[in-house]
Amino acid sequence: RKEVEQDPGPFNVPEGATVAFNCTYSNSASQSFFWYRQDCRKEPKLLMSVYSSGNEDGRFTAQLNRASQYISLLIRDSKLSDSATYLCVVNYRNRDDKIIFGKGTRLHILP
Amino acid sequence: ETGVTQSPTHLIKTRGQQVTLRCSSQSGHNTVSWYQQALGQGPQFIFQYYREEENGRGNFPPRFSGLQFPNYSSELNVNALELDDSALYLCASSPSTGGMKETQYFGPGTRLLVL
């Protein structure tokens, strides 16, 4: 099983719709979780950290389920500018700190 | 803009050559991480430097090495280049805690093509 898995998509979603994607992780020692956004041929940028209690930032909601070892990202009222690749990031510590990126989920918002 | 800069932006090398990539971290950040991102893949962690010491390493061979300088800028060196080393190399800086829990701020990357 891969350390961090995401559905690669693409998710083709009409503007204004709600879209959600999950990311599963294999290491129960995982400590920190993030969602990053990456536009085509650009560097990743932090979208939001993911807290145990769940957190919301405007139209974006992130949730963590430690028991089932997944995190989720929900985007409400999607905009054309939300089109990007969304990268799930997990940090865990065994002997060393490790930070693992998923391969990303591609999202296309359709006009 | 994150304030993280990388040079050069693009580079073409041939198999067997050596390459050095450079990164200047955001002001106030003393931790720098390097990633390799192949086309269609997520970034893969190479290593992290905190206060000039290596602070964690991913599954990359020893021909990938690095340095961090007293001003917290960093270099990634790759020896004996292979075709599969062709990728976008990303540098990210984070605040002064030396761990991986902090938000990382990425530079624009260096695109390396190995022929």
XYZ file of C-alpha atoms in Angstrom, chain B residues 3-7 22-26 32 71-74 91 93:
17
model
C 10.147 35.017 -1.231
C 11.861 31.692 -1.993
C 14.044 31.923 -5.078
C 15.749 29.208 -7.079
C 18.358 29.236 -9.804
C 20.551 26.779 -5.672
C 17.872 28.054 -3.349
C 17.475 31.158 -1.220
C 15.002 30.740 1.597
C 12.374 33.199 2.703
C 15.128 24.255 3.688
C 22.705 32.572 5.562
C 20.358 29.536 5.233
C 20.551 29.397 1.466
C 21.027 25.888 0.142
C 13.022 24.000 -2.794
C 11.624 26.918 3.253
